[in-house]
mmCIF file of C-alpha atoms and ligand atoms in Angstrom:
data_model
loop_
_atom_site.group_PDB
_atom_site.id
_atom_site.type_symbol
_atom_site.label_atom_id
_atom_site.label_comp_id
_atom_site.label_asym_id
_atom_site.label_seq_id
_atom_site.Cartn_x
_atom_site.Cartn_y
_atom_site.Cartn_z
ATOM 1 C CA UNK A 228 -30.772 0.987 -17.283
ATOM 2 C CA UNK A 229 -29.534 -2.189 -15.673
ATOM 3 C CA UNK A 230 -30.654 -3.204 -12.270
ATOM 4 C CA UNK A 231 -28.760 -2.860 -9.170
ATOM 5 C CA UNK A 232 -26.700 -5.998 -7.975
ATOM 6 C CA UNK A 233 -26.407 -7.698 -4.720
ATOM 7 C CA UNK A 234 -22.546 -8.655 -4.059
ATOM 8 C CA UNK A 235 -20.842 -10.183 -0.981
ATOM 9 C CA UNK A 236 -18.174 -8.569 1.073
ATOM 10 C CA UNK A 237 -16.677 -8.175 4.395
ATOM 11 C CA UNK A 238 -18.215 -5.310 6.120
ATOM 12 C CA UNK A 239 -16.989 -3.860 9.269
ATOM 13 C CA UNK A 240 -19.970 -2.192 11.222
ATOM 14 C CA UNK A 241 -18.469 -1.200 14.399
ATOM 15 C CA UNK A 242 -15.024 -0.054 15.610
ATOM 16 C CA UNK A 243 -12.976 -3.083 16.959
ATOM 17 C CA UNK A 244 -15.446 -5.809 16.277
ATOM 18 C CA UNK A 245 -14.694 -8.523 13.577
ATOM 19 C CA UNK A 246 -15.418 -7.835 9.892
ATOM 20 C CA UNK A 247 -18.500 -10.218 8.637
ATOM 21 C CA UNK A 248 -19.228 -11.484 5.325
ATOM 22 C CA UNK A 249 -22.713 -10.073 4.063
ATOM 23 C CA UNK A 250 -24.408 -9.380 1.184
ATOM 24 C CA UNK A 251 -24.598 -5.805 0.057
ATOM 25 C CA UNK A 252 -26.039 -3.535 -2.648
ATOM 26 C CA UNK A 253 -24.296 -1.938 -5.586
ATOM 27 C CA UNK A 254 -26.073 0.602 -8.000
ATOM 28 C CA UNK A 255 -25.864 0.147 -11.708
ATOM 29 C CA UNK A 256 -22.762 2.306 -12.780
ATOM 30 C CA UNK A 257 -23.526 6.112 -13.471
ATOM 31 C CA UNK A 258 -21.619 8.397 -15.722
ATOM 32 C CA UNK A 259 -17.873 7.714 -15.232
ATOM 33 C CA UNK A 260 -18.347 4.838 -13.136
ATOM 34 C CA UNK A 261 -17.216 1.096 -13.141
ATOM 35 C CA UNK A 262 -18.647 -2.069 -11.644
ATOM 36 C CA UNK A 263 -15.538 -4.177 -11.158
ATOM 37 C CA UNK A 264 -15.418 -8.106 -10.430
ATOM 38 C CA UNK A 265 -12.883 -8.534 -7.960
ATOM 39 C CA UNK A 266 -10.511 -11.549 -8.252
ATOM 40 C CA UNK A 267 -7.810 -10.971 -5.760
ATOM 41 C CA UNK A 268 -7.347 -8.677 -2.689
ATOM 42 C CA UNK A 269 -4.385 -8.133 -0.609
ATOM 43 C CA UNK A 270 -4.790 -7.483 3.195
ATOM 44 C CA UNK A 271 -3.134 -4.272 3.944
ATOM 45 C CA UNK A 272 -2.426 -2.874 7.634
ATOM 46 C CA UNK A 273 -4.680 0.269 6.662
ATOM 47 C CA UNK A 274 -7.776 -2.184 6.567
ATOM 48 C CA UNK A 275 -6.953 -3.210 10.260
ATOM 49 C CA UNK A 276 -6.496 0.300 11.416
ATOM 50 C CA UNK A 277 -9.919 1.398 9.824
ATOM 51 C CA UNK A 278 -11.727 -1.426 11.240
ATOM 52 C CA UNK A 279 -10.330 -0.622 14.675
ATOM 53 C CA UNK A 280 -11.538 2.918 14.674
ATOM 54 C CA UNK A 281 -8.041 4.558 14.187
ATOM 55 C CA UNK A 282 -9.155 6.851 11.564
ATOM 56 C CA UNK A 283 -12.300 7.814 13.239
ATOM 57 C CA UNK A 284 -15.592 6.494 14.090
ATOM 58 C CA UNK A 285 -17.721 8.546 11.579
ATOM 59 C CA UNK A 286 -17.312 6.427 8.563
ATOM 60 C CA UNK A 287 -18.785 3.077 9.682
ATOM 61 C CA UNK A 288 -19.814 0.858 8.207
ATOM 62 C CA UNK A 289 -16.831 0.054 6.188
ATOM 63 C CA UNK A 290 -16.486 -2.181 2.942
ATOM 64 C CA UNK A 291 -12.886 -3.485 4.047
ATOM 65 C CA UNK A 292 -10.068 -3.718 1.477
ATOM 66 C CA UNK A 293 -8.272 -1.453 -1.007
ATOM 67 C CA UNK A 294 -5.528 -3.218 -2.931
ATOM 68 C CA UNK A 295 -7.357 -5.556 -5.620
ATOM 69 C CA UNK A 296 -7.240 -6.805 -8.944
ATOM 70 C CA UNK A 297 -10.203 -7.826 -11.065
ATOM 71 C CA UNK A 298 -12.415 -7.481 -14.309
ATOM 72 C CA UNK A 299 -14.277 -4.439 -15.522
ATOM 73 C CA UNK A 300 -17.851 -6.106 -15.707
ATOM 74 C CA UNK A 301 -20.023 -3.118 -16.542
ATOM 75 C CA UNK A 302 -19.320 0.683 -17.344
ATOM 76 C CA UNK A 303 -21.468 3.726 -16.862
ATOM 77 C CA UNK A 304 -21.776 6.396 -19.674
ATOM 78 C CA UNK A 305 -18.849 8.290 -20.944
ATOM 79 C CA UNK A 306 -15.994 6.034 -20.024
ATOM 80 C CA UNK A 307 -13.139 6.072 -22.619
ATOM 81 C CA UNK A 308 -10.183 4.654 -20.599
ATOM 82 C CA UNK A 309 -11.213 1.266 -19.983
ATOM 83 C CA UNK A 310 -13.769 -1.135 -21.555
ATOM 84 C CA UNK A 311 -15.722 -4.201 -20.247
ATOM 85 C CA UNK A 312 -13.573 -7.250 -19.733
ATOM 86 C CA UNK A 313 -10.275 -5.422 -19.201
ATOM 87 C CA UNK A 314 -8.030 -6.924 -16.481
ATOM 88 C CA UNK A 315 -7.464 -3.857 -13.999
ATOM 89 C CA UNK A 316 -5.700 -3.090 -10.792
ATOM 90 C CA UNK A 317 -7.637 -0.636 -8.628
ATOM 91 C CA UNK A 318 -5.913 2.508 -7.670
ATOM 92 C CA UNK A 319 -6.913 4.680 -4.675
ATOM 93 C CA UNK A 320 -5.374 7.933 -6.493
ATOM 94 C CA UNK A 321 -7.222 8.847 -9.710
ATOM 95 C CA UNK A 322 -5.794 12.139 -10.590
ATOM 96 C CA UNK A 323 -8.777 14.541 -11.120
ATOM 97 C CA UNK A 324 -6.737 16.779 -13.755
ATOM 98 C CA UNK A 325 -8.435 19.962 -12.307
ATOM 99 C CA UNK A 326 -7.027 20.659 -8.804
ATOM 100 C CA UNK A 327 -4.238 22.936 -7.686
ATOM 101 C CA UNK A 328 -1.771 20.157 -7.830
ATOM 102 C CA UNK A 329 -2.889 18.566 -11.265
ATOM 103 C CA UNK A 330 -2.701 21.820 -12.978
ATOM 104 C CA UNK A 331 0.657 22.669 -12.224
ATOM 105 C CA UNK A 332 2.011 19.172 -13.484
ATOM 106 C CA UNK A 333 1.890 17.466 -9.983
ATOM 107 C CA UNK A 334 -0.793 14.775 -10.459
ATOM 108 C CA UNK A 335 0.655 12.500 -8.023
ATOM 109 C CA UNK A 336 -0.309 14.870 -5.482
ATOM 110 C CA UNK A 337 -3.946 15.138 -6.733
ATOM 111 C CA UNK A 338 -5.926 16.662 -3.866
ATOM 112 C CA UNK A 339 -9.278 15.691 -5.500
ATOM 113 C CA UNK A 340 -8.677 12.170 -6.479
ATOM 114 C CA UNK A 341 -11.901 10.638 -8.378
ATOM 115 C CA UNK A 342 -14.247 8.013 -6.643
ATOM 116 C CA UNK A 343 -17.553 6.796 -7.553
ATOM 117 C CA UNK A 344 -20.221 9.269 -6.784
ATOM 118 C CA UNK A 345 -23.032 6.869 -5.999
ATOM 119 C CA UNK A 346 -23.113 4.785 -2.556
ATOM 120 C CA UNK A 347 -23.005 1.206 -2.157
ATOM 121 C CA UNK A 348 -25.240 0.040 0.687
ATOM 122 C CA UNK A 349 -25.600 -2.659 3.320
ATOM 123 C CA UNK A 350 -28.593 -5.183 2.919
ATOM 124 C CA UNK A 351 -30.437 -3.091 5.380
ATOM 125 C CA UNK A 352 -29.985 0.143 3.517
ATOM 126 C CA UNK A 353 -26.924 2.042 5.480
ATOM 127 C CA UNK A 354 -24.218 3.649 2.904
ATOM 128 C CA UNK A 355 -21.055 1.836 3.138
ATOM 129 C CA UNK A 356 -17.646 3.551 3.199
ATOM 130 C CA UNK A 357 -15.307 1.579 1.044
ATOM 131 C CA UNK A 358 -11.821 1.777 2.223
ATOM 132 C CA UNK A 359 -9.771 4.384 0.493
ATOM 133 C CA UNK A 360 -12.637 4.694 -2.068
ATOM 134 C CA UNK A 361 -12.268 1.046 -3.418
ATOM 135 C CA UNK A 362 -13.478 -1.833 -1.213
ATOM 136 C CA UNK A 363 -11.704 -5.162 -2.448
ATOM 137 C CA UNK A 364 -12.594 -7.732 0.362
ATOM 138 C CA UNK A 365 -15.722 -8.513 -1.775
ATOM 139 C CA UNK A 366 -17.225 -10.282 -5.204
ATOM 140 C CA UNK A 367 -17.710 -6.808 -6.853
ATOM 141 C CA UNK A 368 -17.362 -3.025 -6.089
ATOM 142 C CA UNK A 369 -18.203 0.376 -7.904
ATOM 143 C CA UNK A 370 -15.437 2.703 -8.521
ATOM 144 C CA UNK A 371 -14.856 5.655 -10.832
ATOM 145 C CA UNK A 372 -13.509 4.298 -14.113
ATOM 146 C CA UNK A 373 -10.482 6.217 -13.827
ATOM 147 C CA UNK A 374 -9.393 4.061 -10.642
ATOM 148 C CA UNK A 375 -9.230 0.876 -13.110
ATOM 149 C CA UNK A 376 -5.685 0.679 -14.574
ATOM 150 C CA UNK A 377 -5.498 -1.998 -17.390
ATOM 151 C CA UNK A 378 -2.608 -4.369 -17.167
ATOM 152 C CA UNK A 379 -1.787 -7.526 -19.558
ATOM 153 C CA UNK A 380 -4.310 -10.532 -19.296
ATOM 154 C CA UNK A 381 -2.588 -13.537 -17.935
ATOM 155 C CA UNK A 382 -0.902 -12.561 -14.956
ATOM 156 C CA UNK A 383 -1.873 -13.921 -11.569
ATOM 157 C CA UNK A 384 -4.461 -11.906 -9.884
ATOM 158 C CA UNK A 385 -3.020 -12.531 -6.338
ATOM 159 C CA UNK A 386 0.558 -11.073 -7.076
ATOM 160 C CA UNK A 387 -1.008 -8.278 -9.372
ATOM 161 C CA UNK A 388 -3.612 -6.922 -6.638
ATOM 162 C CA UNK A 389 -0.522 -6.057 -4.406
ATOM 163 C CA UNK A 390 0.541 -3.810 -6.843
ATOM 164 C CA UNK A 391 -2.504 -1.617 -6.117
ATOM 165 C CA UNK A 392 -1.175 -0.555 -2.641
ATOM 166 C CA UNK A 393 1.622 -2.129 -0.755
ATOM 167 C CA UNK A 394 4.176 -2.899 -3.467
ATOM 168 C CA UNK A 395 3.601 0.112 -5.147
ATOM 169 C CA UNK A 396 4.043 2.325 -1.841
ATOM 170 C CA UNK A 397 7.297 0.589 -1.127
ATOM 171 C CA UNK A 398 8.670 0.382 -4.664
ATOM 172 C CA UNK A 399 7.785 3.970 -5.374
ATOM 173 C CA UNK A 400 9.151 5.176 -2.196
ATOM 174 C CA UNK A 401 12.483 3.824 -3.201
ATOM 175 C CA UNK A 402 12.363 5.082 -6.885
ATOM 176 C CA UNK A 403 10.437 8.365 -6.723
ATOM 177 C CA UNK A 404 10.394 9.616 -3.152
ATOM 178 C CA UNK A 405 13.794 8.588 -2.168
ATOM 179 C CA UNK A 406 15.329 8.867 -5.671
ATOM 180 C CA UNK A 407 17.913 6.170 -4.952
ATOM 181 C CA UNK A 408 20.615 5.920 -7.342
ATOM 182 C CA UNK A 409 23.161 3.436 -8.416
ATOM 183 C CA UNK A 410 25.904 2.573 -5.984
ATOM 184 C CA UNK A 411 23.909 3.978 -3.014
ATOM 185 C CA UNK A 412 23.351 2.683 0.434
ATOM 186 C CA UNK A 413 20.030 2.393 1.685
ATOM 187 C CA UNK A 414 18.642 1.436 5.125
ATOM 188 C CA UNK A 415 14.851 -0.109 5.397
ATOM 189 C CA UNK A 416 13.304 0.192 8.801
ATOM 190 C CA UNK A 417 10.512 -2.206 9.135
ATOM 191 C CA UNK A 418 10.469 -5.348 6.879
ATOM 192 C CA UNK A 419 6.806 -6.158 6.350
ATOM 193 C CA UNK A 420 5.355 -6.128 2.871
ATOM 194 C CA UNK A 421 5.983 -2.527 2.405
ATOM 195 C CA UNK A 422 9.560 -2.520 3.755
ATOM 196 C CA UNK A 423 10.562 -5.590 1.444
ATOM 197 C CA UNK A 424 9.087 -3.512 -1.630
ATOM 198 C CA UNK A 425 11.457 -0.878 -0.641
ATOM 199 C CA UNK A 426 14.231 -3.119 -0.698
ATOM 200 C CA UNK A 427 13.280 -4.413 -4.203
ATOM 201 C CA UNK A 428 13.009 -0.861 -5.390
ATOM 202 C CA UNK A 429 16.258 0.077 -4.042
ATOM 203 C CA UNK A 430 17.851 -3.058 -5.550
ATOM 204 C CA UNK A 431 16.083 -2.181 -8.929
ATOM 205 C CA UNK A 432 17.414 1.386 -8.694
ATOM 206 C CA UNK A 433 21.109 -0.028 -8.258
ATOM 207 C CA UNK A 434 21.464 0.388 -4.716
ATOM 208 C CA UNK A 435 24.655 -1.845 -3.560
ATOM 209 C CA UNK A 436 24.248 -1.656 0.234
ATOM 210 C CA UNK A 437 20.613 -2.495 1.371
ATOM 211 C CA UNK A 438 20.381 -2.869 5.272
ATOM 212 C CA UNK A 439 17.046 -4.468 6.645
ATOM 213 C CA UNK A 440 16.320 -3.488 10.150
ATOM 214 C CA UNK A 441 13.589 -5.201 11.837
ATOM 215 C CA UNK A 442 13.240 -6.681 15.652
ATOM 216 C CA UNK A 443 11.892 -9.930 14.064
ATOM 217 C CA UNK A 444 14.672 -12.304 12.805
ATOM 218 C CA UNK A 445 12.280 -14.202 10.544
ATOM 219 C CA UNK A 446 11.454 -10.804 8.766
ATOM 220 C CA UNK A 447 15.200 -10.250 8.570
ATOM 221 C CA UNK A 448 15.656 -13.419 6.698
ATOM 222 C CA UNK A 449 12.865 -12.713 4.472
ATOM 223 C CA UNK A 450 14.524 -9.166 3.536
ATOM 224 C CA UNK A 451 17.550 -11.034 2.541
ATOM 225 C CA UNK A 452 15.471 -12.940 0.098
ATOM 226 C CA UNK A 453 14.283 -9.705 -1.339
ATOM 227 C CA UNK A 454 17.850 -8.246 -1.843
ATOM 228 C CA UNK A 455 18.866 -7.018 1.418
ATOM 229 C CA UNK A 456 22.641 -7.354 1.864
ATOM 230 C CA UNK A 457 22.799 -6.835 5.506
ATOM 231 C CA UNK A 458 20.345 -7.339 8.432
ATOM 232 C CA UNK A 459 20.352 -5.155 11.669
ATOM 233 C CA UNK A 460 18.238 -6.181 14.582
ATOM 234 C CA UNK A 461 17.804 -3.297 17.159
ATOM 235 C CA UNK A 462 17.309 -5.706 20.090
ATOM 236 C CA UNK A 463 20.966 -6.591 19.569
ATOM 237 C CA UNK A 464 22.444 -3.271 20.080
ATOM 238 C CA UNK A 465 22.004 0.467 18.967
ATOM 239 C CA UNK A 466 20.772 0.269 15.141
ATOM 240 C CA UNK A 467 22.251 3.614 14.221
ATOM 241 C CA UNK A 468 25.803 2.732 15.324
ATOM 242 C CA UNK A 469 25.454 -0.805 13.563
ATOM 243 C CA UNK A 470 24.298 1.151 10.352
ATOM 244 C CA UNK A 471 27.200 3.446 10.316
ATOM 245 C CA UNK A 472 29.527 0.379 10.982
ATOM 246 C CA UNK A 473 28.192 -1.293 7.969
ATOM 247 C CA UNK A 474 28.692 1.964 5.677
ATOM 248 C CA UNK A 475 32.267 2.705 6.750
ATOM 249 C CA UNK A 476 31.290 4.993 9.401
ATOM 250 C CA UNK A 477 29.265 7.277 7.408
ATOM 251 C CA UNK A 478 25.619 6.216 7.585
ATOM 252 C CA UNK A 479 23.247 5.646 4.413
ATOM 253 C CA UNK A 480 22.597 7.794 1.502
ATOM 254 C CA UNK A 481 18.773 7.141 1.822
ATOM 255 C CA UNK A 482 16.419 5.815 4.889
ATOM 256 C CA UNK A 483 13.024 4.596 4.631
ATOM 257 C CA UNK A 484 10.835 4.255 7.901
ATOM 258 C CA UNK A 485 8.036 1.795 7.148
ATOM 259 C CA UNK A 486 6.451 1.248 10.613
ATOM 260 C CA UNK A 487 5.106 4.666 11.920
ATOM 261 C CA UNK A 488 6.532 4.868 15.469
ATOM 262 C CA UNK A 489 8.592 7.816 16.904
ATOM 263 C CA UNK A 490 11.677 5.268 17.652
ATOM 264 C CA UNK A 491 11.924 3.924 14.173
ATOM 265 C CA UNK A 492 11.567 7.421 12.829
ATOM 266 C CA UNK A 493 14.393 8.534 14.823
ATOM 267 C CA UNK A 494 16.697 5.492 13.639
ATOM 268 C CA UNK A 495 15.847 6.664 10.151
ATOM 269 C CA UNK A 496 16.642 10.327 10.721
ATOM 270 C CA UNK A 497 19.949 9.740 12.417
ATOM 271 C CA UNK A 498 21.378 6.608 10.406
ATOM 272 C CA UNK A 499 21.911 8.732 7.191
ATOM 273 C CA UNK A 500 25.391 10.057 5.727
ATOM 274 C CA UNK A 501 25.505 13.728 5.048
ATOM 275 C CA UNK A 502 23.035 15.175 2.783
ATOM 276 C CA UNK A 503 20.890 11.888 3.068
ATOM 277 C CA UNK A 504 17.115 11.443 2.329
ATOM 278 C CA UNK A 505 14.962 10.175 5.018
ATOM 279 C CA UNK A 506 11.443 9.007 3.671
ATOM 280 C CA UNK A 507 8.725 8.147 5.988
ATOM 281 C CA UNK A 508 6.233 5.581 4.938
ATOM 282 C CA UNK A 509 4.656 4.171 8.074
ATOM 283 C CA UNK A 510 1.414 5.881 9.206
ATOM 284 C CA UNK A 511 1.862 7.131 12.979
ATOM 285 C CA UNK A 512 -0.728 7.194 15.602
ATOM 286 C CA UNK A 513 -2.473 10.627 16.442
ATOM 287 C CA UNK A 514 -0.310 11.106 19.509
ATOM 288 C CA UNK A 515 3.166 10.154 17.971
ATOM 289 C CA UNK A 516 5.860 12.708 18.465
ATOM 290 C CA UNK A 517 9.613 13.302 17.574
ATOM 291 C CA UNK A 518 11.767 15.656 19.094
ATOM 292 C CA UNK A 519 14.135 17.036 16.499
ATOM 293 C CA UNK A 520 17.482 18.681 17.693
ATOM 294 C CA UNK A 521 17.699 21.345 14.879
ATOM 295 C CA UNK A 522 21.501 22.085 14.939
ATOM 296 C CA UNK A 523 22.066 18.421 14.779
ATOM 297 C CA UNK A 524 19.558 18.120 12.056
ATOM 298 C CA UNK A 525 20.981 21.092 10.087
ATOM 299 C CA UNK A 526 24.762 19.696 10.279
ATOM 300 C CA UNK A 527 23.654 16.463 8.771
ATOM 301 C CA UNK A 528 21.964 18.223 6.029
ATOM 302 C CA UNK A 529 19.569 16.442 3.517
ATOM 303 C CA UNK A 530 15.928 15.979 3.640
ATOM 304 C CA UNK A 531 13.181 14.481 5.772
ATOM 305 C CA UNK A 532 10.089 13.652 3.550
ATOM 306 C CA UNK A 533 6.938 11.864 3.445
ATOM 307 C CA UNK A 534 5.773 9.512 0.912
ATOM 308 C CA UNK A 535 2.230 8.706 0.033
ATOM 309 C CA UNK A 536 1.337 5.822 -2.142
ATOM 310 C CA UNK A 537 5.193 5.842 -3.280
ATOM 311 C CA UNK A 538 4.489 9.129 -5.119
ATOM 312 C CA UNK A 539 3.244 6.960 -8.023
ATOM 313 C CA UNK A 540 0.796 7.646 -10.869
ATOM 314 C CA UNK A 541 -0.892 4.343 -11.434
ATOM 315 C CA UNK A 542 -1.453 4.548 -14.995
ATOM 316 C CA UNK A 543 2.428 4.792 -15.419
ATOM 317 C CA UNK A 544 3.297 2.587 -12.742
ATOM 318 C CA UNK A 545 1.033 -0.226 -12.438
ATOM 319 C CA UNK A 546 1.577 -1.601 -15.902
ATOM 320 C CA UNK A 547 5.328 -1.102 -15.607
ATOM 321 C CA UNK A 548 5.381 -3.099 -12.269
ATOM 322 C CA UNK A 549 3.278 -5.872 -13.926
ATOM 323 C CA UNK A 550 5.699 -6.058 -16.695
ATOM 324 C CA UNK A 551 8.715 -6.119 -14.242
ATOM 325 C CA UNK A 552 6.889 -8.963 -12.472
ATOM 326 C CA UNK A 553 6.480 -10.832 -16.019
ATOM 327 C CA UNK A 554 10.345 -10.399 -16.563
ATOM 328 C CA UNK A 555 11.308 -11.603 -13.116
ATOM 329 C CA UNK A 556 12.412 -8.466 -11.864
ATOM 330 C CA UNK A 557 9.978 -7.957 -9.158
ATOM 331 C CA UNK A 558 9.584 -11.040 -6.591
ATOM 332 C CA UNK A 559 5.920 -10.552 -5.833
ATOM 333 C CA UNK A 560 5.515 -14.333 -5.351
ATOM 334 C CA UNK A 561 7.605 -13.925 -2.499
ATOM 335 C CA UNK A 562 5.355 -11.289 -0.872
ATOM 336 C CA UNK A 563 2.067 -13.603 -1.176
ATOM 337 C CA UNK A 564 2.707 -15.465 1.972
ATOM 338 C CA UNK A 565 -0.965 -17.053 2.020
ATOM 339 C CA UNK A 566 -3.928 -17.181 -0.135
ATOM 340 C CA UNK A 567 -7.246 -17.323 1.757
ATOM 341 C CA UNK A 568 -11.053 -17.069 1.419
ATOM 342 C CA UNK A 569 -13.319 -14.025 1.815
ATOM 343 C CA UNK A 570 -14.379 -15.783 4.870
ATOM 344 C CA UNK A 571 -10.917 -15.870 6.529
ATOM 345 C CA UNK A 572 -10.107 -11.964 6.516
ATOM 346 C CA UNK A 573 -10.387 -12.116 10.143
ATOM 347 C CA UNK A 574 -7.704 -14.643 10.883
ATOM 348 C CA UNK A 575 -5.405 -12.864 8.159
ATOM 349 C CA UNK A 576 -5.475 -9.976 10.471
ATOM 350 C CA UNK A 577 -4.513 -11.823 13.459
ATOM 351 C CA UNK A 578 -1.854 -13.636 11.375
ATOM 352 C CA UNK A 579 -0.779 -10.014 10.407
ATOM 353 C CA UNK A 580 -0.675 -8.713 13.975
ATOM 354 C CA UNK A 581 1.309 -12.079 14.882
ATOM 355 C CA UNK A 582 4.045 -10.945 12.401
ATOM 356 C CA UNK A 583 3.255 -14.391 10.514
ATOM 357 C CA UNK A 584 2.716 -12.988 6.892
ATOM 358 C CA UNK A 585 3.923 -10.223 4.506
ATOM 359 C CA UNK A 586 0.715 -10.534 2.778
ATOM 360 C CA UNK A 587 -2.253 -12.715 3.076
ATOM 361 C CA UNK A 588 -4.244 -12.334 -0.166
ATOM 362 C CA UNK A 589 -8.004 -12.972 -0.428
ATOM 363 C CA UNK A 590 -9.040 -15.088 -3.859
ATOM 364 C CA UNK A 591 -12.524 -14.840 -4.769
HETATM 365 ZN ZN1 ZN B 74 -6.083 16.588 -9.061
HETATM 366 ZN ZN1 ZN B 75 -2.785 -0.368 1.772
#
């Protein structure tokens, strides 16, 4: 059996403290596992939240990152879905095929998604928690082989990495969760990397009115570059009234909330036309609360729903998105705002907080 390997990655040891590049140890892949050499990793807001202790303090130290592309370097026994040398995007949903959702044909809701069973460890022997069961701010990581989704060789790793989380979440929310149809109107509240991906998905679905909503004028300009037909800044007046004005007084067929705050969720709920769908994508804080006047909600009809990971099936969707990028239908080049080194991840979080980037991408 081959030996464990020493890798380098960004490790967050304590809540609220900067992540630091350290050596860590990866066991040789066991049955069903894959060692992946990371080529690129997007810096997603979830990494910042985890690092800040938003998801609790029990799981430190974290190996940051969960949006990555790379090359399968070594496989454990019994792996048949990938081979060494495959170019892959890593998925944080790898349906188990056996849980109560998988068994009734809803693998996109899998409640027992597969991860590597062995643990990676810090150089001083502490078990690491890879973010969302992946860990991509690093030279190598250990995952379940079914988390590796092969894509064609030759596509740029930086752009491909984004399909692993943010882009998939946004495009999938439009196509699958919101079921946007040709000719429909859409509002997207929060125009970061995920919101702009909703805009791309809505455009691909044939939406004819796509309203970008954000308090940042730069983000609104960027949103137009991805296909938004209108821009609304809530600082200039009531956004619901403005959205209704743009849509002939009716409101939109589908609204998407990509911020995770009560006030933006309320905009998304009330800017809909009759029977419209409101899709919540943003992750709200633990104490966030929305009051829902039921009679008003009933009269409007439609649906209020959550979208986890764009209701995607990575094995179906990742190669499809890669192909759409290749055909020029998905503007992933526009989402990659900065390409940085492993050592610059902390600065990338600050740039994200200052609203300067859609995505910084770490190139290994
Ligand atoms: Zn399952
Ligand atoms: Zn993410």
